[in-house]
Tab-separated table of C-alpha atoms in Angstrom:
chain	number	residue	atom	x	y	z
A	1	UNK	CA	52.698	40.584	18.023
A	2	UNK	CA	53.025	37.694	15.591
A	3	UNK	CA	51.937	35.164	18.218
A	4	UNK	CA	49.004	37.401	19.118
A	5	UNK	CA	47.758	37.150	15.516
A	6	UNK	CA	48.705	33.515	14.820
A	7	UNK	CA	46.965	31.933	17.824
A	8	UNK	CA	43.436	33.145	16.956
A	9	UNK	CA	43.996	32.224	13.299
A	10	UNK	CA	45.130	28.736	14.281
A	11	UNK	CA	42.044	28.287	16.485
A	12	UNK	CA	39.795	29.537	13.700
A	13	UNK	CA	41.308	27.066	11.228
A	14	UNK	CA	40.888	24.235	13.730
A	15	UNK	CA	37.216	25.132	14.114
A	16	UNK	CA	36.702	25.252	10.344
A	17	UNK	CA	38.457	21.935	9.800
A	18	UNK	CA	36.549	20.380	12.680
A	19	UNK	CA	33.206	21.604	11.363
A	20	UNK	CA	33.888	20.414	7.839
A	21	UNK	CA	35.742	17.154	8.329
A	22	UNK	CA	35.364	15.843	11.869
A	23	UNK	CA	32.470	13.519	11.096
A	24	UNK	CA	34.040	12.246	7.849
A	25	UNK	CA	37.460	11.602	9.441
A	26	UNK	CA	35.887	10.094	12.542
A	27	UNK	CA	33.743	7.801	10.424
A	28	UNK	CA	36.753	6.602	8.431
A	29	UNK	CA	38.685	5.856	11.625
A	30	UNK	CA	35.727	3.988	13.149
A	31	UNK	CA	35.260	1.906	9.991
A	32	UNK	CA	38.954	1.008	9.950
A	33	UNK	CA	38.885	-0.072	13.611
A	34	UNK	CA	35.648	-1.936	12.984
A	35	UNK	CA	37.084	-3.882	10.047
A	36	UNK	CA	40.129	-4.896	12.072
A	37	UNK	CA	37.913	-5.937	14.986
A	38	UNK	CA	35.654	-8.005	12.712
A	39	UNK	CA	38.719	-9.751	11.324
A	40	UNK	CA	39.894	-10.556	14.857
A	41	UNK	CA	36.486	-11.733	16.112
A	42	UNK	CA	35.873	-13.894	13.047
A	43	UNK	CA	39.091	-15.711	13.814
A	44	UNK	CA	37.815	-16.615	17.267
A	45	UNK	CA	34.320	-17.349	15.996
A	46	UNK	CA	31.577	-15.019	14.835
A	47	UNK	CA	28.282	-16.024	13.292
A	48	UNK	CA	25.361	-13.820	12.373
A	49	UNK	CA	21.819	-15.211	12.444
A	50	UNK	CA	20.161	-13.499	9.472
A	51	UNK	CA	16.490	-13.206	8.573
A	52	UNK	CA	17.195	-15.414	5.558
A	53	UNK	CA	18.091	-18.232	7.949
A	54	UNK	CA	14.891	-17.507	9.864
A	55	UNK	CA	12.793	-17.983	6.724
A	56	UNK	CA	14.682	-21.111	5.723
A	57	UNK	CA	14.100	-22.684	9.156
A	58	UNK	CA	17.822	-22.952	9.873
A	59	UNK	CA	17.726	-21.646	13.426
A	60	UNK	CA	16.900	-23.473	16.648
A	61	UNK	CA	14.943	-20.637	18.226
A	62	UNK	CA	11.139	-20.375	18.159
A	63	UNK	CA	9.770	-18.218	15.359
A	64	UNK	CA	6.283	-16.688	15.214
A	65	UNK	CA	5.217	-15.403	11.805
A	66	UNK	CA	2.222	-13.096	11.381
A	67	UNK	CA	0.489	-11.100	8.650
A	68	UNK	CA	1.863	-11.626	5.129
A	69	UNK	CA	4.606	-10.274	2.936
A	70	UNK	CA	3.874	-7.122	0.958
A	71	UNK	CA	4.491	-6.031	-2.612
A	72	UNK	CA	5.050	-2.298	-3.120
A	73	UNK	CA	4.967	-0.744	-6.594
A	74	UNK	CA	6.675	2.631	-6.750
A	75	UNK	CA	6.047	4.889	-9.732
A	76	UNK	CA	7.801	8.064	-10.838
A	77	UNK	CA	7.137	11.227	-8.830
A	78	UNK	CA	4.648	13.712	-10.211
A	79	UNK	CA	5.412	15.742	-13.331
A	80	UNK	CA	7.125	18.971	-12.383
A	81	UNK	CA	9.445	17.217	-9.933
A	82	UNK	CA	13.201	17.548	-10.265
A	83	UNK	CA	14.927	14.491	-11.682
A	84	UNK	CA	16.786	13.231	-8.619
A	85	UNK	CA	18.672	10.054	-9.420
A	86	UNK	CA	18.222	8.427	-5.988
A	87	UNK	CA	14.468	8.954	-6.305
A	88	UNK	CA	14.238	7.554	-9.824
A	89	UNK	CA	16.387	4.547	-8.876
A	90	UNK	CA	13.817	3.566	-6.248
A	91	UNK	CA	10.968	3.101	-8.724
A	92	UNK	CA	9.749	-0.395	-9.554
A	93	UNK	CA	8.430	-3.354	-7.579
A	94	UNK	CA	9.679	-4.096	-4.071
A	95	UNK	CA	8.824	-7.167	-2.000
A	96	UNK	CA	8.792	-6.968	1.785
A	97	UNK	CA	9.257	-10.114	3.853
A	98	UNK	CA	6.559	-11.569	6.065
A	99	UNK	CA	7.036	-10.127	9.561
A	100	UNK	CA	8.069	-12.436	12.387
A	101	UNK	CA	9.152	-12.630	16.007
A	102	UNK	CA	12.058	-14.718	17.312
A	103	UNK	CA	12.130	-16.005	20.890
A	104	UNK	CA	15.744	-16.573	21.968
A	105	UNK	CA	16.316	-18.324	25.263
A	106	UNK	CA	19.305	-17.526	27.486
A	107	UNK	CA	20.384	-14.575	25.396
A	108	UNK	CA	22.529	-11.540	26.075
A	109	UNK	CA	22.187	-7.879	25.118
A	110	UNK	CA	25.522	-6.139	24.808
A	111	UNK	CA	26.969	-2.701	24.209
A	112	UNK	CA	25.721	0.793	23.460
A	113	UNK	CA	22.865	-0.304	21.179
A	114	UNK	CA	21.975	-3.546	22.989
A	115	UNK	CA	22.940	-6.024	20.302
A	116	UNK	CA	21.543	-9.502	20.872
A	117	UNK	CA	23.635	-12.660	21.169
A	118	UNK	CA	22.263	-16.138	21.646
A	119	UNK	CA	23.675	-18.694	24.099
A	120	UNK	CA	26.226	-19.863	21.523
A	121	UNK	CA	27.507	-16.320	21.008
A	122	UNK	CA	25.867	-15.817	17.614
A	123	UNK	CA	24.774	-12.289	16.713
A	124	UNK	CA	21.031	-11.923	16.190
A	125	UNK	CA	20.911	-9.614	13.185
A	126	UNK	CA	17.326	-8.539	13.788
A	127	UNK	CA	18.386	-6.751	16.976
A	128	UNK	CA	20.404	-4.366	14.787
A	129	UNK	CA	18.615	-3.823	11.484
A	130	UNK	CA	16.385	-5.487	8.934
A	131	UNK	CA	19.054	-5.181	6.247
A	132	UNK	CA	21.673	-7.771	5.229
A	133	UNK	CA	24.474	-5.232	5.774
A	134	UNK	CA	23.499	-4.744	9.420
A	135	UNK	CA	26.930	-5.808	10.626
A	136	UNK	CA	28.272	-2.355	9.716
A	137	UNK	CA	26.220	-0.869	12.551
A	138	UNK	CA	27.901	-3.003	15.207
A	139	UNK	CA	30.298	-0.950	17.354
A	140	UNK	CA	33.665	-2.697	17.467
A	141	UNK	CA	33.821	-2.528	21.260
A	142	UNK	CA	30.536	-4.465	21.492
A	143	UNK	CA	32.090	-7.496	19.813
A	144	UNK	CA	35.089	-7.384	22.104
A	145	UNK	CA	32.896	-6.901	25.162
A	146	UNK	CA	30.814	-9.977	24.308
A	147	UNK	CA	33.878	-12.130	23.717
A	148	UNK	CA	36.016	-10.958	26.601
A	149	UNK	CA	33.469	-10.292	29.347
A	150	UNK	CA	32.938	-12.850	32.119
A	151	UNK	CA	29.262	-11.840	32.172
A	152	UNK	CA	28.491	-11.271	35.789
A	153	UNK	CA	25.499	-9.312	34.535
A	154	UNK	CA	21.933	-8.933	35.829
A	155	UNK	CA	19.202	-11.094	34.308
A	156	UNK	CA	15.743	-10.188	33.015
A	157	UNK	CA	12.971	-12.740	32.613
A	158	UNK	CA	11.624	-11.568	29.235
A	159	UNK	CA	12.632	-8.469	27.288
A	160	UNK	CA	12.607	-6.789	23.918
A	161	UNK	CA	15.134	-4.121	22.980
A	162	UNK	CA	13.905	-0.955	21.255
A	163	UNK	CA	17.325	0.638	21.314
A	164	UNK	CA	18.687	1.567	17.923
A	165	UNK	CA	21.873	2.809	16.304
A	166	UNK	CA	19.962	6.056	15.652
A	167	UNK	CA	17.437	7.280	18.231
A	168	UNK	CA	16.078	10.162	16.125
A	169	UNK	CA	12.396	10.752	15.387
A	170	UNK	CA	12.210	8.846	12.074
A	171	UNK	CA	14.033	5.803	13.428
A	172	UNK	CA	12.031	5.785	16.648
A	173	UNK	CA	8.697	5.672	14.833
A	174	UNK	CA	9.686	3.491	11.883
A	175	UNK	CA	12.381	1.208	13.291
A	176	UNK	CA	11.133	0.917	16.880
A	177	UNK	CA	7.433	1.603	17.356
A	178	UNK	CA	6.260	-0.332	14.282
A	179	UNK	CA	7.909	-3.432	15.775
A	180	UNK	CA	5.519	-3.335	18.706
A	181	UNK	CA	2.928	-5.013	16.490
A	182	UNK	CA	5.152	-8.088	16.575
A	183	UNK	CA	5.570	-7.821	20.341
A	184	UNK	CA	1.821	-7.727	20.848
A	185	UNK	CA	1.327	-10.703	18.512
A	186	UNK	CA	3.902	-12.630	20.549
A	187	UNK	CA	2.144	-11.704	23.779
A	188	UNK	CA	-1.198	-12.874	22.376
A	189	UNK	CA	0.348	-16.221	21.387
A	190	UNK	CA	2.346	-16.912	24.553
A	191	UNK	CA	0.788	-14.839	27.340
A	192	UNK	CA	4.244	-13.362	28.000
A	193	UNK	CA	4.626	-9.578	28.069
A	194	UNK	CA	8.306	-8.681	27.648
A	195	UNK	CA	9.725	-5.605	29.303
A	196	UNK	CA	10.777	-2.947	26.774
A	197	UNK	CA	14.380	-1.794	26.857
A	198	UNK	CA	14.765	1.782	25.616
A	199	UNK	CA	17.627	4.265	25.395
A	200	UNK	CA	18.575	6.045	28.597
A	201	UNK	CA	17.137	9.525	29.101
A	202	UNK	CA	14.411	9.229	26.462
A	203	UNK	CA	12.979	12.378	24.920
A	204	UNK	CA	9.554	13.499	26.097
A	205	UNK	CA	8.022	12.671	22.701
A	206	UNK	CA	9.372	9.125	23.003
A	207	UNK	CA	7.776	8.678	26.423
A	208	UNK	CA	4.542	10.246	25.150
A	209	UNK	CA	4.432	7.902	22.163
A	210	UNK	CA	4.793	4.864	24.421
A	211	UNK	CA	2.019	6.130	26.695
A	212	UNK	CA	-0.291	6.561	23.710
A	213	UNK	CA	0.462	2.978	22.700
A	214	UNK	CA	-0.513	1.745	26.146
A	215	UNK	CA	2.949	1.309	27.703
A	216	UNK	CA	3.500	2.730	31.169
A	217	UNK	CA	6.882	3.594	32.725
A	218	UNK	CA	6.751	0.268	34.608
A	219	UNK	CA	6.700	-1.525	31.231
A	220	UNK	CA	10.112	-0.119	30.270
A	221	UNK	CA	13.662	0.029	31.544
A	222	UNK	CA	16.404	2.332	30.310
A	223	UNK	CA	19.445	0.702	28.756
A	224	UNK	CA	22.680	0.745	30.763
A	225	UNK	CA	24.988	0.768	27.688
A	226	UNK	CA	26.732	-2.318	29.030
A	227	UNK	CA	25.052	-5.709	29.148
A	228	UNK	CA	22.286	-7.861	30.533
A	229	UNK	CA	21.234	-11.506	30.414
A	230	UNK	CA	17.720	-12.267	29.188
A	231	UNK	CA	15.986	-15.573	29.851
A	232	UNK	CA	13.623	-14.979	26.914
A	233	UNK	CA	14.765	-12.349	24.431
A	234	UNK	CA	11.872	-11.390	22.160
A	235	UNK	CA	13.040	-10.055	18.785
A	236	UNK	CA	10.413	-8.682	16.391
A	237	UNK	CA	11.485	-8.139	12.807
A	238	UNK	CA	12.101	-4.667	11.478
A	239	UNK	CA	9.330	-3.334	9.254
A	240	UNK	CA	11.694	-1.386	7.014
A	241	UNK	CA	14.023	-2.930	4.464
A	242	UNK	CA	16.502	-0.302	3.292
A	243	UNK	CA	14.299	2.609	2.131
A	244	UNK	CA	11.083	0.601	1.788
A	245	UNK	CA	8.745	0.830	4.784
A	246	UNK	CA	5.802	-1.485	5.365
A	247	UNK	CA	2.541	0.427	4.777
A	248	UNK	CA	0.704	-2.191	6.862
A	249	UNK	CA	2.961	-1.490	9.833
A	250	UNK	CA	2.461	2.270	9.428
A	251	UNK	CA	-1.299	1.829	9.289
A	252	UNK	CA	-1.207	-0.311	12.432
A	253	UNK	CA	0.813	2.342	14.248
A	254	UNK	CA	-1.449	5.144	13.048
A	255	UNK	CA	-4.621	3.317	14.124
A	256	UNK	CA	-3.230	2.459	17.556
A	257	UNK	CA	-2.059	5.983	18.271
A	258	UNK	CA	-5.215	7.679	16.998
A	259	UNK	CA	-7.460	5.288	18.933
A	260	UNK	CA	-5.720	6.211	22.195
A	261	UNK	CA	-5.551	9.937	21.508
A	262	UNK	CA	-7.738	11.866	23.943
A	263	UNK	CA	-10.377	14.335	22.801
A	264	UNK	CA	-8.720	17.413	21.430
A	265	UNK	CA	-7.900	19.568	24.406
A	266	UNK	CA	-5.056	21.274	22.564
A	267	UNK	CA	-4.935	24.969	21.779
A	268	UNK	CA	-3.106	24.284	18.510
A	269	UNK	CA	-4.821	25.779	15.460
A	270	UNK	CA	-4.977	23.066	12.795
A	271	UNK	CA	-4.603	23.802	9.104
A	272	UNK	CA	-4.968	20.990	6.541
A	273	UNK	CA	-2.317	22.722	4.433
A	274	UNK	CA	0.957	22.320	6.289
A	275	UNK	CA	4.378	23.801	5.718
A	276	UNK	CA	7.070	22.372	8.011
A	277	UNK	CA	9.535	25.046	9.075
A	278	UNK	CA	12.982	24.122	10.409
A	279	UNK	CA	14.495	27.433	11.551
A	280	UNK	CA	16.556	25.764	14.289
A	281	UNK	CA	18.060	23.060	12.067
A	282	UNK	CA	21.361	24.299	10.678
A	283	UNK	CA	21.783	23.190	7.089
A	284	UNK	CA	18.219	21.897	6.658
A	285	UNK	CA	16.473	25.250	6.854
A	286	UNK	CA	14.909	26.945	3.838
A	287	UNK	CA	17.051	29.998	3.129
A	288	UNK	CA	14.303	31.846	1.244
A	289	UNK	CA	11.495	30.704	3.535
A	290	UNK	CA	9.890	34.160	3.528
A	291	UNK	CA	9.510	33.923	-0.270
A	292	UNK	CA	8.094	30.404	0.028
A	293	UNK	CA	5.481	31.462	2.573
A	294	UNK	CA	4.614	34.529	0.490
A	295	UNK	CA	3.149	32.221	-2.157
A	296	UNK	CA	1.849	29.510	0.215
A	297	UNK	CA	0.100	31.593	2.880
A	298	UNK	CA	-2.524	32.992	0.447
A	299	UNK	CA	-3.357	29.364	-0.428
A	300	UNK	CA	-4.149	28.553	3.208
A	301	UNK	CA	-0.797	27.112	4.267
A	302	UNK	CA	0.372	27.561	7.845
A	303	UNK	CA	3.981	27.111	8.943
A	304	UNK	CA	4.547	24.727	11.864
A	305	UNK	CA	7.792	23.981	13.711
A	306	UNK	CA	7.732	20.375	14.870
A	307	UNK	CA	10.041	20.970	17.834
A	308	UNK	CA	7.413	23.285	19.315
A	309	UNK	CA	4.626	20.682	19.221
A	310	UNK	CA	3.854	17.800	21.531
A	311	UNK	CA	3.788	14.344	19.985
A	312	UNK	CA	0.009	14.231	20.395
A	313	UNK	CA	-0.361	17.550	18.575
A	314	UNK	CA	1.789	16.285	15.714
A	315	UNK	CA	-0.588	13.340	15.342
A	316	UNK	CA	-3.628	15.648	15.475
A	317	UNK	CA	-2.109	18.011	12.926
A	318	UNK	CA	-1.165	15.394	10.350
A	319	UNK	CA	-4.281	13.265	10.824
A	320	UNK	CA	-6.302	16.071	9.220
A	321	UNK	CA	-3.677	17.122	6.666
A	322	UNK	CA	-4.457	17.624	2.991
A	323	UNK	CA	-1.091	18.914	1.715
A	324	UNK	CA	2.356	18.792	3.329
A	325	UNK	CA	5.314	20.779	2.014
A	326	UNK	CA	8.581	20.376	3.900
A	327	UNK	CA	12.355	20.418	3.718
A	328	UNK	CA	13.589	16.841	3.589
A	329	UNK	CA	13.855	15.508	7.126
A	330	UNK	CA	12.305	13.568	9.986
A	331	UNK	CA	9.223	15.802	10.187
A	332	UNK	CA	7.939	14.088	7.042
A	333	UNK	CA	7.647	10.851	9.022
A	334	UNK	CA	4.368	12.294	10.312
A	335	UNK	CA	2.682	11.664	6.958
A	336	UNK	CA	1.923	8.173	8.305
A	337	UNK	CA	-0.795	9.777	10.465
A	338	UNK	CA	-2.738	11.165	7.502
A	339	UNK	CA	-6.378	10.117	7.198
A	340	UNK	CA	-6.738	10.972	3.509
A	341	UNK	CA	-4.658	10.815	0.336
A	342	UNK	CA	-2.028	13.454	0.941
A	343	UNK	CA	-0.139	15.671	-1.418
A	344	UNK	CA	3.505	15.629	-0.323
A	345	UNK	CA	6.223	17.948	-1.638
A	346	UNK	CA	9.716	16.996	-0.463
A	347	UNK	CA	12.303	19.812	-0.656
A	348	UNK	CA	15.798	18.350	-0.885
A	349	UNK	CA	19.022	20.065	0.049
A	350	UNK	CA	22.519	18.682	-0.472
A	351	UNK	CA	21.743	15.331	1.166
A	352	UNK	CA	18.789	12.999	1.472
A	353	UNK	CA	17.308	9.554	0.909
A	354	UNK	CA	14.308	8.271	-1.069
A	355	UNK	CA	12.614	6.943	2.097
A	356	UNK	CA	9.768	9.506	2.148
A	357	UNK	CA	9.219	9.110	-1.589
A	358	UNK	CA	8.864	5.346	-1.133
A	359	UNK	CA	6.690	5.807	1.967
A	360	UNK	CA	4.353	8.276	0.260
A	361	UNK	CA	3.954	5.952	-2.715
A	362	UNK	CA	3.400	2.901	-0.505
A	363	UNK	CA	0.615	4.770	1.306
A	364	UNK	CA	-0.997	5.819	-1.975
A	365	UNK	CA	-0.162	9.522	-1.650
A	366	UNK	CA	0.682	12.086	-4.330
A	367	UNK	CA	4.397	12.905	-4.221
A	368	UNK	CA	6.603	15.533	-5.812
A	369	UNK	CA	10.118	16.707	-5.073
A	370	UNK	CA	12.460	19.589	-5.776
A	371	UNK	CA	16.188	19.528	-5.216
A	372	UNK	CA	18.572	20.974	-7.763
A	373	UNK	CA	21.268	21.167	-5.105
A	374	UNK	CA	20.991	17.480	-4.228
A	375	UNK	CA	24.388	15.776	-4.304
A	376	UNK	CA	24.156	11.979	-4.705
A	377	UNK	CA	27.842	11.682	-3.739
A	378	UNK	CA	27.241	13.334	-0.384
A	379	UNK	CA	27.166	10.410	2.038
A	380	UNK	CA	28.314	12.359	5.099
A	381	UNK	CA	24.895	13.366	6.377
A	382	UNK	CA	25.904	17.037	6.193
A	383	UNK	CA	23.480	19.582	4.851
A	384	UNK	CA	23.614	22.984	3.291
A	385	UNK	CA	20.738	25.406	3.527
A	386	UNK	CA	18.042	24.918	0.885
A	387	UNK	CA	17.036	27.589	-1.595
A	388	UNK	CA	13.672	26.779	-3.176
A	389	UNK	CA	12.945	27.687	-6.782
A	390	UNK	CA	9.671	29.528	-6.232
A	391	UNK	CA	8.457	29.234	-9.838
A	392	UNK	CA	9.104	25.468	-9.831
A	393	UNK	CA	7.311	25.067	-6.508
A	394	UNK	CA	4.229	26.833	-7.859
A	395	UNK	CA	4.186	24.657	-10.985
A	396	UNK	CA	4.679	21.421	-8.996
A	397	UNK	CA	1.972	22.260	-6.467
A	398	UNK	CA	-0.524	23.052	-9.221
A	399	UNK	CA	0.369	19.850	-11.063
A	400	UNK	CA	-0.230	17.776	-7.932
A	401	UNK	CA	-3.537	19.522	-7.253
A	402	UNK	CA	-4.633	18.848	-10.839
A	403	UNK	CA	-3.766	15.148	-10.576
A	404	UNK	CA	-5.572	14.810	-7.259
A	405	UNK	CA	-8.684	16.672	-8.449
A	406	UNK	CA	-8.801	14.589	-11.631
A	407	UNK	CA	-8.613	11.375	-9.574
A	408	UNK	CA	-11.448	12.627	-7.377
A	409	UNK	CA	-13.616	13.351	-10.411
A	410	UNK	CA	-12.969	9.890	-11.837
A	411	UNK	CA	-13.796	8.289	-8.478
A	412	UNK	CA	-16.987	10.349	-8.234
A	413	UNK	CA	-18.121	9.217	-11.699
A	414	UNK	CA	-17.372	5.584	-10.856
A	415	UNK	CA	-19.349	5.878	-7.607
A	416	UNK	CA	-22.290	7.368	-9.466
A	417	UNK	CA	-22.259	4.616	-12.053
A	418	UNK	CA	-22.125	1.999	-9.303
A	419	UNK	CA	-25.057	3.527	-7.410
A	420	UNK	CA	-27.195	3.792	-10.569
A	421	UNK	CA	-26.342	0.247	-11.594
A	422	UNK	CA	-24.794	1.405	-14.857
A	423	UNK	CA	-21.774	-0.797	-15.522
A	424	UNK	CA	-20.676	1.138	-18.601
A	425	UNK	CA	-17.424	2.999	-18.006
């Protein structure tokens, strides 16, 4: 009888512990193994080619620079927003580097996320991330594989890897697709069109996004999670540095996608006032969503679930958006498709980053946020359901509408004065 009761209890406890701590414990173990592996590989020779060395001309590989660097000034979120420390710490001036493309001859791509190594065995940082701490994303087994393999691997003439340590929606658009501007600049300069290497079994929205950008299935190969030799490895720089995303890159991506979007043959009903619902996302859903929609629906808001839309419909929806209210998450990446100055309200739960705040500001949008339950010490990526303070949401929305309408009135007066030739302001 005792065993009959203990066994289910033991299984239940294992499930609870697994759900609460598996990712944290697993991450700690991986980091420990990684640190030991780095120590071992450094002893036998490990060098990382950073973007700083690219700018200082310290590398032997060809470098193609295009466009210019960007300066982004980020101000405080709108009055009525909750005071979230990570948001406030992002304010100020940020400088983004001039984008570039590196051509590496006789290179190798290795491991689960196709990390690039040059002929001398140096890691090409820009195949991992645009951040100086990119080395933390390198799986330990990749370093060992590169050092210990005899490399009887297939060879590609010219290739660019769009694999990433995270293949989710935000990272696909921001860390992969924006880099295609660099690829197309390289092609224009050299006449060489590299094959695109993408993750195996891509999602339908990933394939659809590539089609809209003019890339057919024959232009891509799926990564084998092992290794390949590349005669010319083409490495475009990332257009995101930490939480700051290039507005120029986002505008390029938006223009390219919209220009290739077919005439609207979708049955989707489009509302310019969008509420993103996440009912299927455990921990990122709005617990009191019915109360939220009770105040938003009379104002013309319609709830949309991104997982139910095609990629093309997401572009159509956000290209005509006026206001977007959403729980913090990848769906907010779609604000890059907006054709006008958006109002964005970001609803934080127990975890989040200031990336959408910085993006909204860089694109000149109106931004507000709520998140009393936000925990700056939560670095696990775990979420708890979000309960929205309805009164605060109403106040914040009205404040943002007032700011926007005031800006429109000022712009209208300035236009009138310009047209009448009256320079007095």
